[in-house]
Tab-separated table of C-alpha atoms in Angstrom:
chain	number	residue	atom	x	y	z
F	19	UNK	CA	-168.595	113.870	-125.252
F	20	UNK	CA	-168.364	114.506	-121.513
F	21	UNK	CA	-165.629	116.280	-120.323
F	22	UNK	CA	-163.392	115.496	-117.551
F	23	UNK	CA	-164.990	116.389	-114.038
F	24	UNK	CA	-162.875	116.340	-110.880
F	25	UNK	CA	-165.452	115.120	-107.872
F	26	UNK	CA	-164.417	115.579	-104.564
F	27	UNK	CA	-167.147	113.067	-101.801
F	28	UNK	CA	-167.100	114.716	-98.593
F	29	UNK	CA	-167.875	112.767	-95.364
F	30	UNK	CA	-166.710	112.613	-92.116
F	31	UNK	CA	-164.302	108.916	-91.692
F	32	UNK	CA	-163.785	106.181	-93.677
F	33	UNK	CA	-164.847	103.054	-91.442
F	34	UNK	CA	-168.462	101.143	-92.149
F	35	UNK	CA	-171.524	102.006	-93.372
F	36	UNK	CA	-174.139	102.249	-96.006
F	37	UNK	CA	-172.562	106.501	-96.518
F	38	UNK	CA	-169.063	105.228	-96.880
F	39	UNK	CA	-170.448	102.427	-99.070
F	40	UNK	CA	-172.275	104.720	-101.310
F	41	UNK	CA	-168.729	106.784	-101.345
F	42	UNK	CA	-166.778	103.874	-102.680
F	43	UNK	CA	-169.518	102.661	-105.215
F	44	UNK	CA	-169.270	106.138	-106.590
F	45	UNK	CA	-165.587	106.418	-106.952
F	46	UNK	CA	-165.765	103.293	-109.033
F	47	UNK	CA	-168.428	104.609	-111.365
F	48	UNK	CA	-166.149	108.020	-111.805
F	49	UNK	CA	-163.144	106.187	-112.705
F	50	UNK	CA	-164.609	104.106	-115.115
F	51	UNK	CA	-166.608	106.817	-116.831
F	52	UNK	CA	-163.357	108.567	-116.851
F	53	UNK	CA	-163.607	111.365	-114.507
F	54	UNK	CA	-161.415	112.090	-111.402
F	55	UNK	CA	-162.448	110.720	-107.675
F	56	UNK	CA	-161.381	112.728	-104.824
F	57	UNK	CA	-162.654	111.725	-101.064
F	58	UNK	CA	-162.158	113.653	-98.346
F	59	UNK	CA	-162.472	112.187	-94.508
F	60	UNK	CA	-160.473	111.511	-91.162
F	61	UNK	CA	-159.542	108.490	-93.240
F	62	UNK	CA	-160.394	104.818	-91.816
F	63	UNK	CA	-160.084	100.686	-92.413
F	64	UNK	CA	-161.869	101.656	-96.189
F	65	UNK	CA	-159.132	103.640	-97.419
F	66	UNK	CA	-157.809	101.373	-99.477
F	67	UNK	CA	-161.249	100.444	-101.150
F	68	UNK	CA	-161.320	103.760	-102.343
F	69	UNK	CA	-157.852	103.707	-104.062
F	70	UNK	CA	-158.106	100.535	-105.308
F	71	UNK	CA	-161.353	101.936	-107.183
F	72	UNK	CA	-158.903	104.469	-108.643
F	73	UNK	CA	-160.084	107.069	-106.237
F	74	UNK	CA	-157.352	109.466	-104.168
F	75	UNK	CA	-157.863	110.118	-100.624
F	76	UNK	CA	-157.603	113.208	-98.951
F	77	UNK	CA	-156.732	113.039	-94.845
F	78	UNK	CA	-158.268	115.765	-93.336
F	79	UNK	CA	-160.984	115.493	-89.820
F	80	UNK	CA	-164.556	117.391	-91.650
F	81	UNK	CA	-167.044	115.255	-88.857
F	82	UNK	CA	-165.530	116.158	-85.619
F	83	UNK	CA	-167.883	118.118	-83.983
F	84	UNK	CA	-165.830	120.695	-82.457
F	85	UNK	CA	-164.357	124.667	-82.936
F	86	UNK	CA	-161.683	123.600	-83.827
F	87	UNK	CA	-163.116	121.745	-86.526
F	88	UNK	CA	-163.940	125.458	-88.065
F	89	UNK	CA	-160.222	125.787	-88.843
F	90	UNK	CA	-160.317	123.284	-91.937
F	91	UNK	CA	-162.128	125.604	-94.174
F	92	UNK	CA	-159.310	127.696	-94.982
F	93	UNK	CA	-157.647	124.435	-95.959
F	94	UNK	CA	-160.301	122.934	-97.975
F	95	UNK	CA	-160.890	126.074	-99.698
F	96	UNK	CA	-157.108	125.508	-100.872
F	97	UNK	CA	-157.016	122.048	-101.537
F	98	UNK	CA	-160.522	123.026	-103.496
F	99	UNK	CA	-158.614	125.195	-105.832
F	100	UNK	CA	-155.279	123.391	-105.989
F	101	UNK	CA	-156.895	120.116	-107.073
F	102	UNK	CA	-159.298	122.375	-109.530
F	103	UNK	CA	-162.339	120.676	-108.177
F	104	UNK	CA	-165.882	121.204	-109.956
F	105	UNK	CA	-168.506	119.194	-107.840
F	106	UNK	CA	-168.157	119.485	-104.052
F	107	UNK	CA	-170.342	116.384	-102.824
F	108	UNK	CA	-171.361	116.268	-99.475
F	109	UNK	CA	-172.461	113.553	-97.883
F	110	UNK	CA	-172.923	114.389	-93.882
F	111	UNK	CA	-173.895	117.805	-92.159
F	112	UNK	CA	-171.013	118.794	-90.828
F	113	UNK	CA	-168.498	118.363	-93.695
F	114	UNK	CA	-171.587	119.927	-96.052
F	115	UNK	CA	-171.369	123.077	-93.811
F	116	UNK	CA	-167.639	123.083	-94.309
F	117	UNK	CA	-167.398	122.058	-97.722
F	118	UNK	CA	-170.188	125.050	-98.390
F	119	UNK	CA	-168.100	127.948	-96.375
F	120	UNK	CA	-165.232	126.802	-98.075
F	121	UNK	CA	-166.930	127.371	-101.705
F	122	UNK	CA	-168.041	130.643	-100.197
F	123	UNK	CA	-164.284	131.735	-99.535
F	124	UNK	CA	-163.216	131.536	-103.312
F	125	UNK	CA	-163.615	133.835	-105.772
F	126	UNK	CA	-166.623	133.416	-107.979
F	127	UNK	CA	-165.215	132.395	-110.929
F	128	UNK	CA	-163.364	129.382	-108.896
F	129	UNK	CA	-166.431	128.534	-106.907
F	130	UNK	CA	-167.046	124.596	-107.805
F	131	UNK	CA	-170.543	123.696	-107.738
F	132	UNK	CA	-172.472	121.951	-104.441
F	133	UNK	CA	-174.460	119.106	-104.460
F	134	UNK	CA	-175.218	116.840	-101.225
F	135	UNK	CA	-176.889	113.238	-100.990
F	136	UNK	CA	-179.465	113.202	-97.936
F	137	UNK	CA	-178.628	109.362	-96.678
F	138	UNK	CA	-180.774	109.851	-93.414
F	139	UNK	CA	-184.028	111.029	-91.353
F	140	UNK	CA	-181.764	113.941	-89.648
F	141	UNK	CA	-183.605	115.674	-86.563
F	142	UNK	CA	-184.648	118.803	-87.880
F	143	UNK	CA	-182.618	121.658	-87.428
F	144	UNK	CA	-181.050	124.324	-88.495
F	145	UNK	CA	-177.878	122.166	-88.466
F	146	UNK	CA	-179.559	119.694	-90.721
F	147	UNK	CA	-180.944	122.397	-93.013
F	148	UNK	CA	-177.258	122.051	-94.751
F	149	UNK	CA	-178.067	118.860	-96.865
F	150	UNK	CA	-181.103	120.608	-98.726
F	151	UNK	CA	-178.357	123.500	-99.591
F	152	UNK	CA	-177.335	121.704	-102.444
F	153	UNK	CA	-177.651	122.896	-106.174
F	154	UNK	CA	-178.826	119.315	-106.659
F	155	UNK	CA	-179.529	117.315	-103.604
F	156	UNK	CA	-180.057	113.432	-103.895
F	157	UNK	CA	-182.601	111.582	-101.736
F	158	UNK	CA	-182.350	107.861	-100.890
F	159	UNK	CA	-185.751	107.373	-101.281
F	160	UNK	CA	-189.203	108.977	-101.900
F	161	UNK	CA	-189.640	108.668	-98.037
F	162	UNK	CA	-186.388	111.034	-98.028
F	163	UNK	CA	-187.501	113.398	-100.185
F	164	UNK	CA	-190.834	114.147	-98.613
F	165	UNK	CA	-189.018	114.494	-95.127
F	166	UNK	CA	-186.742	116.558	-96.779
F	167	UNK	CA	-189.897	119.171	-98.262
F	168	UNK	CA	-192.420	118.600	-94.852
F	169	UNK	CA	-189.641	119.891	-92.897
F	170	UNK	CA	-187.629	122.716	-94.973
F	171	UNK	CA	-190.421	123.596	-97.064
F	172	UNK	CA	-188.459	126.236	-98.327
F	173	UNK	CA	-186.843	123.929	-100.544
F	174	UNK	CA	-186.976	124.368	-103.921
F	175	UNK	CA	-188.276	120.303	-104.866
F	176	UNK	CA	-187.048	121.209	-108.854
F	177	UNK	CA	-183.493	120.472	-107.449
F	178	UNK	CA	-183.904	117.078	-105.701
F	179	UNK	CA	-183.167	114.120	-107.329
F	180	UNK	CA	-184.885	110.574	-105.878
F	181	UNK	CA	-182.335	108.073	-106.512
F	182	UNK	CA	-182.601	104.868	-104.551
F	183	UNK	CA	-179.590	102.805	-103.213
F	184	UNK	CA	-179.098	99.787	-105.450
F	185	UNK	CA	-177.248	96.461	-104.902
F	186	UNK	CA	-175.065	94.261	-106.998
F	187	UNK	CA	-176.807	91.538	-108.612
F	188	UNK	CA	-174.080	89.278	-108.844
F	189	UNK	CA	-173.498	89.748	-104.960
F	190	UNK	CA	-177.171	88.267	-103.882
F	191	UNK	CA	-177.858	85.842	-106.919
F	192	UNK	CA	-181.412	83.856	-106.037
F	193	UNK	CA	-180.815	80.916	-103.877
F	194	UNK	CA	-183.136	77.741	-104.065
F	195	UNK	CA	-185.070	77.799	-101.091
F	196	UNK	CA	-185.105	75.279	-98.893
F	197	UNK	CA	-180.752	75.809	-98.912
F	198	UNK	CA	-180.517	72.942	-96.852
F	199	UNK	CA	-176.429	73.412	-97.224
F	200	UNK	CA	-176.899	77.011	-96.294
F	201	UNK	CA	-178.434	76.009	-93.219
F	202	UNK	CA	-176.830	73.367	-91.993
F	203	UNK	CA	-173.470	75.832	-92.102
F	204	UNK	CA	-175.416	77.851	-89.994
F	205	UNK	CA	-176.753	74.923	-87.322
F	206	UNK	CA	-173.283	73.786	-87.042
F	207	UNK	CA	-171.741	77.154	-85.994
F	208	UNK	CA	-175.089	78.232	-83.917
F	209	UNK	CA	-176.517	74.699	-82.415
F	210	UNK	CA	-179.412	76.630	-81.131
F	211	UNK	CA	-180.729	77.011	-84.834
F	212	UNK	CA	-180.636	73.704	-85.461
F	213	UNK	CA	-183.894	71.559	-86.777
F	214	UNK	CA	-186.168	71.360	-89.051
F	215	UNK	CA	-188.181	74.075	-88.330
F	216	UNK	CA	-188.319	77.980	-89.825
F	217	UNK	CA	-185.424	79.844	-89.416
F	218	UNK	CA	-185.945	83.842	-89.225
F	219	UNK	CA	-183.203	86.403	-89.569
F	220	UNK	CA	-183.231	89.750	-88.270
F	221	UNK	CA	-179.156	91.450	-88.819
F	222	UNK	CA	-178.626	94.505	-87.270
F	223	UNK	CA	-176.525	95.945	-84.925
F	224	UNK	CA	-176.878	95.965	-81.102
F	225	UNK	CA	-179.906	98.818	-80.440
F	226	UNK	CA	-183.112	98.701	-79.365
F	227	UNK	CA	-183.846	100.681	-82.422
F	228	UNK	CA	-183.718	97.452	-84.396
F	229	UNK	CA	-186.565	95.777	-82.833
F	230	UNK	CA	-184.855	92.925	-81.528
F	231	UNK	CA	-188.130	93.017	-78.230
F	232	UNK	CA	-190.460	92.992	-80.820
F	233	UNK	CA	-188.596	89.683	-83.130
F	234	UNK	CA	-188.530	88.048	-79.340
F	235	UNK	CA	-192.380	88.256	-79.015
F	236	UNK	CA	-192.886	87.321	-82.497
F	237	UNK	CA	-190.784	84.030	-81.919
F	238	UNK	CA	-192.946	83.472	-79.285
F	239	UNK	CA	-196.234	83.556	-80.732
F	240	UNK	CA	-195.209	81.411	-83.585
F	241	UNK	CA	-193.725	78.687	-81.587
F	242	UNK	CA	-197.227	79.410	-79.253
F	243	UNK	CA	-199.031	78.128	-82.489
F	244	UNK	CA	-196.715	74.892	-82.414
F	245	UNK	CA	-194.068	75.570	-84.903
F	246	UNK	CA	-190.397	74.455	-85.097
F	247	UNK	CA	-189.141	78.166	-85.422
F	248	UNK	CA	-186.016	79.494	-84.795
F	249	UNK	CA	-184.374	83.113	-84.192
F	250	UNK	CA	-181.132	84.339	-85.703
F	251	UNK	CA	-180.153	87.897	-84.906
F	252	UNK	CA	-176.798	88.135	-86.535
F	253	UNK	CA	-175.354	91.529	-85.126
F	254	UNK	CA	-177.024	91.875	-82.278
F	255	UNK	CA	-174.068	90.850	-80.521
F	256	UNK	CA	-171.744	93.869	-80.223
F	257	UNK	CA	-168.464	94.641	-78.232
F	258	UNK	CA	-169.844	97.672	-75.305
F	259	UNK	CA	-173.373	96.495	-75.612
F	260	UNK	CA	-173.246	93.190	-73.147
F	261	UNK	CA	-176.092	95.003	-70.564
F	262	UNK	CA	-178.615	95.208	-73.725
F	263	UNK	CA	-177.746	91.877	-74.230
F	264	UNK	CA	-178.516	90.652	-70.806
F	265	UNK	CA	-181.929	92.640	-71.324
F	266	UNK	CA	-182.526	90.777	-74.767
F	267	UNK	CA	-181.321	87.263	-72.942
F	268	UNK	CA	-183.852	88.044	-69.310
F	269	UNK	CA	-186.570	88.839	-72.386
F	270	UNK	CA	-185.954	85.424	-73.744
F	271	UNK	CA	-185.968	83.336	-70.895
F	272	UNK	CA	-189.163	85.193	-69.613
F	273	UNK	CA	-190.759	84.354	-73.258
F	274	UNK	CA	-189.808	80.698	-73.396
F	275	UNK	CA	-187.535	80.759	-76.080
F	276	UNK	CA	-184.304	81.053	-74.966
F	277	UNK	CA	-183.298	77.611	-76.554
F	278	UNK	CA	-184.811	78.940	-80.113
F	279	UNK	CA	-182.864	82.077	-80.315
F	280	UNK	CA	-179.114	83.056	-81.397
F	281	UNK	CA	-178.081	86.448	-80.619
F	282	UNK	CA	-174.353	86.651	-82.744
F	283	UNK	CA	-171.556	89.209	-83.859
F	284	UNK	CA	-172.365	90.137	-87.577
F	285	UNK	CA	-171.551	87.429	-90.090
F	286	UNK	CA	-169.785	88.205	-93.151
F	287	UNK	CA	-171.855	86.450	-94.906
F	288	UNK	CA	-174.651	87.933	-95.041
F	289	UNK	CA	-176.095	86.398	-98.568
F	290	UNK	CA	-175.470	83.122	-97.446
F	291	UNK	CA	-177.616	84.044	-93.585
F	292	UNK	CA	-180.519	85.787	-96.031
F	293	UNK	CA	-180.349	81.358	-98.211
F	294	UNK	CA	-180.633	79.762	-94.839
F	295	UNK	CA	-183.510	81.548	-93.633
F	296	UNK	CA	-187.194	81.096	-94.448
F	297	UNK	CA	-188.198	84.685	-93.732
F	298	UNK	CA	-186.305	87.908	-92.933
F	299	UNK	CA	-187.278	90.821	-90.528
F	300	UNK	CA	-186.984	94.113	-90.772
F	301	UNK	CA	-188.715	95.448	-87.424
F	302	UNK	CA	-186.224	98.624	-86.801
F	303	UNK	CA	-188.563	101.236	-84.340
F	304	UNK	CA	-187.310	104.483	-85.792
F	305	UNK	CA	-187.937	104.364	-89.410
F	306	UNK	CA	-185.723	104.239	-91.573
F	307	UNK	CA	-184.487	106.457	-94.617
F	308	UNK	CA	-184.108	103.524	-97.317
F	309	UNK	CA	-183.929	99.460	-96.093
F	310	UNK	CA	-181.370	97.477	-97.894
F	311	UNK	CA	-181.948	94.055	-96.044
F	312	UNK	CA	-185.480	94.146	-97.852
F	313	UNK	CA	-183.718	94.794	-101.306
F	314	UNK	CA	-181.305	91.784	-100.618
F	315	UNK	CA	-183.181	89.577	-98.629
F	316	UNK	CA	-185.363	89.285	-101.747
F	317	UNK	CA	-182.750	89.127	-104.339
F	318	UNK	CA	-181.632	86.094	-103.138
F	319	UNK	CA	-185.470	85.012	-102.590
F	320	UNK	CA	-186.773	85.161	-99.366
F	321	UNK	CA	-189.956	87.196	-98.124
F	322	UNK	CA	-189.505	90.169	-96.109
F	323	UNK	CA	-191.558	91.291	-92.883
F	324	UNK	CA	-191.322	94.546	-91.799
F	325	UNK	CA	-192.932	97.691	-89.557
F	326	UNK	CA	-194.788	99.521	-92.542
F	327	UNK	CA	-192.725	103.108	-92.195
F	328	UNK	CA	-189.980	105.051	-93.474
F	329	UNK	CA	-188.385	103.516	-96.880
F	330	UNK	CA	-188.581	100.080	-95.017
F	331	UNK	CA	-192.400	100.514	-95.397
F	332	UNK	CA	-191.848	102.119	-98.939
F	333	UNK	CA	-189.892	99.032	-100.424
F	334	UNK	CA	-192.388	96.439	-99.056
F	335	UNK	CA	-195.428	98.588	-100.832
F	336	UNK	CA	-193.778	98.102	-103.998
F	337	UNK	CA	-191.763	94.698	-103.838
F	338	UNK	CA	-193.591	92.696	-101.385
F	339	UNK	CA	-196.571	94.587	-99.741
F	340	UNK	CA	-197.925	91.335	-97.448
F	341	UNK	CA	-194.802	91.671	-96.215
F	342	UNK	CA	-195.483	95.369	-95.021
F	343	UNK	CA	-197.499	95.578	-91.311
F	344	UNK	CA	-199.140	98.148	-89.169
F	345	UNK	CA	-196.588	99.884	-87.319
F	346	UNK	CA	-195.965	98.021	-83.782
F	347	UNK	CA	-198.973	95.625	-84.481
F	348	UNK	CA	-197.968	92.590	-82.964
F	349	UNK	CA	-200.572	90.421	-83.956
F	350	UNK	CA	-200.953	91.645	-87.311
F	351	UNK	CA	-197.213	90.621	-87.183
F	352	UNK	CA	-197.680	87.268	-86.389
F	353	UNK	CA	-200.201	86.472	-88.463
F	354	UNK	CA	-198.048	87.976	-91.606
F	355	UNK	CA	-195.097	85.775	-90.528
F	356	UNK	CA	-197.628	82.902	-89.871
F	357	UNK	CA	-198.946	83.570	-93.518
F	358	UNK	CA	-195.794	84.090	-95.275
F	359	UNK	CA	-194.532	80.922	-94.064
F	360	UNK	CA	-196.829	78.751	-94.898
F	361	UNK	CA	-196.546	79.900	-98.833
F	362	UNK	CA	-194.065	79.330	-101.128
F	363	UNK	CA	-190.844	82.177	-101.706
F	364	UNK	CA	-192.169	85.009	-103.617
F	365	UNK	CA	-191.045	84.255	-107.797
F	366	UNK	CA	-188.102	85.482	-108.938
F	367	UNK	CA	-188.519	89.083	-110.590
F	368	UNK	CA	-186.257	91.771	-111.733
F	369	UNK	CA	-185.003	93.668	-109.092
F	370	UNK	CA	-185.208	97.911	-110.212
F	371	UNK	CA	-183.323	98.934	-107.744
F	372	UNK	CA	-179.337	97.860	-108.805
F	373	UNK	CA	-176.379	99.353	-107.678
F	374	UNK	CA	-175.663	100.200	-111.656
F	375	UNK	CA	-178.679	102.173	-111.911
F	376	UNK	CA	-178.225	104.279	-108.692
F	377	UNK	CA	-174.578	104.944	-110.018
F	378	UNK	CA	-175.992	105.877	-113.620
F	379	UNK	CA	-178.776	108.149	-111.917
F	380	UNK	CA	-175.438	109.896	-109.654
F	381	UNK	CA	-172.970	110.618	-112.639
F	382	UNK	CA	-176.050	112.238	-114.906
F	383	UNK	CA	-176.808	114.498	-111.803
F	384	UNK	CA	-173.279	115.415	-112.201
F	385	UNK	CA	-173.846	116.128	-115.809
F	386	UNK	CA	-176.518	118.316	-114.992
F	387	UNK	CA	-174.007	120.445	-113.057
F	388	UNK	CA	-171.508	120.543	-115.133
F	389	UNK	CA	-172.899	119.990	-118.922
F	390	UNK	CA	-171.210	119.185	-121.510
């Protein structure tokens, strides 16, 4: 039998995010295996999610990047001992650094261990060097972990740990495809995505990173070819991003398909957007450490067109690989799209990467820390 382990998450605020997510879906799977969940941030609107997963919040500002920031360890190191911690988990660079010095200020025999999760492509740095400092250090993905060795390659690859973010099952069940309800909610709120024609989706915030251009140019070669298609870009839309906007808008009307395009604040819901669609995009220019859209998008049953990089590109090899394209290949894009369209929804298959398993795969790296 496992004994009791005290966790504490560290990260720097508590407000969106696939990090913060990650935090909460932890916290649940400690509390129901029994063990204690402490987080640690500047707090934020996802509080509550953590203590209503039986988790207990600690207030204190570990991601400003500042001196004065420096002062926390001493406090840390105390709330480290006072709450008897045994795994420090660090999720970000900054609070790793902190969370590390303030292991380093207790005596030995207090000393909890250190673990971090590596939920990003950092720039490589000597700043970034923190999140392979773990005893154990989790990568998102396979693409993760080899960033992680090409670029510290003092790192000792025995201690990382590939686990894979994972989604709920129940949250993206398979949806018939055509939805024609699913769709229709989605004309009526968005007229320009009305018709009969393919509907593609491309969510993501409001950067150029996302590849928003490159969606633009594909709508225009498809509807080139004579198709019906439409654009959705749910997120795209963001409060302090209007000039990219009018960029994305000029782009349109240059391209001919201004009338074919919605460009929206996010939509909360996002399984019903993935139903209503006949094909999802996943163009983002920078790639990316893991690619969640492709896990849901094809939960619920819709092929998946992406840039084939980062752990977008690593997904697609292994779920969906006509869905994966030469990296800013626009005509090889188009003529995936063209090809996915005309065939049916890939068949349903069982989907390896589930939010149970990537909790699972978390609280046995915690076992390995602390054994029984």
């Amino acid at each position: 039998m496992h004994r009791r382990l005290t966790v504490l998450q560290l990260l720097p605020a508590l407000e969106s995010g696939g990090v913060e997510r990650s935090t909460i879906e932890i916290t649940q799977a400690l509390v129901a295996a029994g063990h204690r969940a402490l987080v640690m941030s500047a707090g934020g609107r996802l509080v509550p999610a953590i203590e209503a997963a039986g988790g207990e919040h600690l207030t204190l500002a570990i991601g400003h990047k500042s001196l004065r920031t420096l002062g926390h360890v001493p406090k840390l190191a105390r709330r480290i001992r006072r709450e008897s911690v045994d795994i420090v988990h660090a999720r970000s660079r900054l609070p790793a650094w902190l969370g590390l010095w303030a292991i380093r200020c207790l005596p030995a025999a207090q000393r909890p261990r250190f673990m971090t999760t590596m939920h990003g492509l950092n720039s490589a740095s000597r700043y970034s060097a923190v999140m392979g400092y773990g005893d154990r250090v989790i990568c998102v993905s396979q693409t993760v972990h080899d960033y992680l060795l090409r670029h510290y390659p003092r790192t000792d690859p025995g201690k990382l740990r590939v686990i894979p973010r994972g989604l709920d099952p129940a949250a993206f069940p398979r949806r018939a495809h055509p939805d024609r309800q699913a769709r229709a909610r989605v004309a009526a709120a968005h007229p320009a995505l009305a018709g009969d024609g393919p509907l593609l989706l491309l969510p993501g915030r409001g950067t150029r990173l996302k590849g928003h251009a490159d969606a633009i140019d594909l709508l225009q070669a498809l509807r080139a070819d004579g198709s019906d298609v439409r654009l959705w870009m749910p997120g795209a839309r963001e409060s302090g991003r209007e000039a990219y906007m009018d960029e994305l808008q000029a782009l349109a009307r240059d391209r001919g398909v201004e009338a074919a395009l919605a460009m929206t604040p996010p939509t909360a819901a996002i399984a019903d957007a993935y139903a209503a669609s006949d094909l999802v995009l996943q163009l983002s220019r920078k790639p990316e450490a893991f690619g969640r859209t492709v896990l849901e998008a094809l939960a619920v049953g819709r092929p998946v067109l992406g840039w084939e990089h980062g752990g977008v590109g690593e997904l697609l090899r292994r779920l969906q690989p006509d869905g994966a394209v030469p990296v800013f290949d626009a005509a090889a894009l188009a003529a995936a799209a063209a090809g996915l369209l005309s065939r049916p929804p890939p068949p349903a298959a069982t989907m390896p990467f589930t939010l149970q398993a990537m909790q699972d795969a978390t609280l046995a790296v915690y076992d390995e820390l602390v054994p029984r």
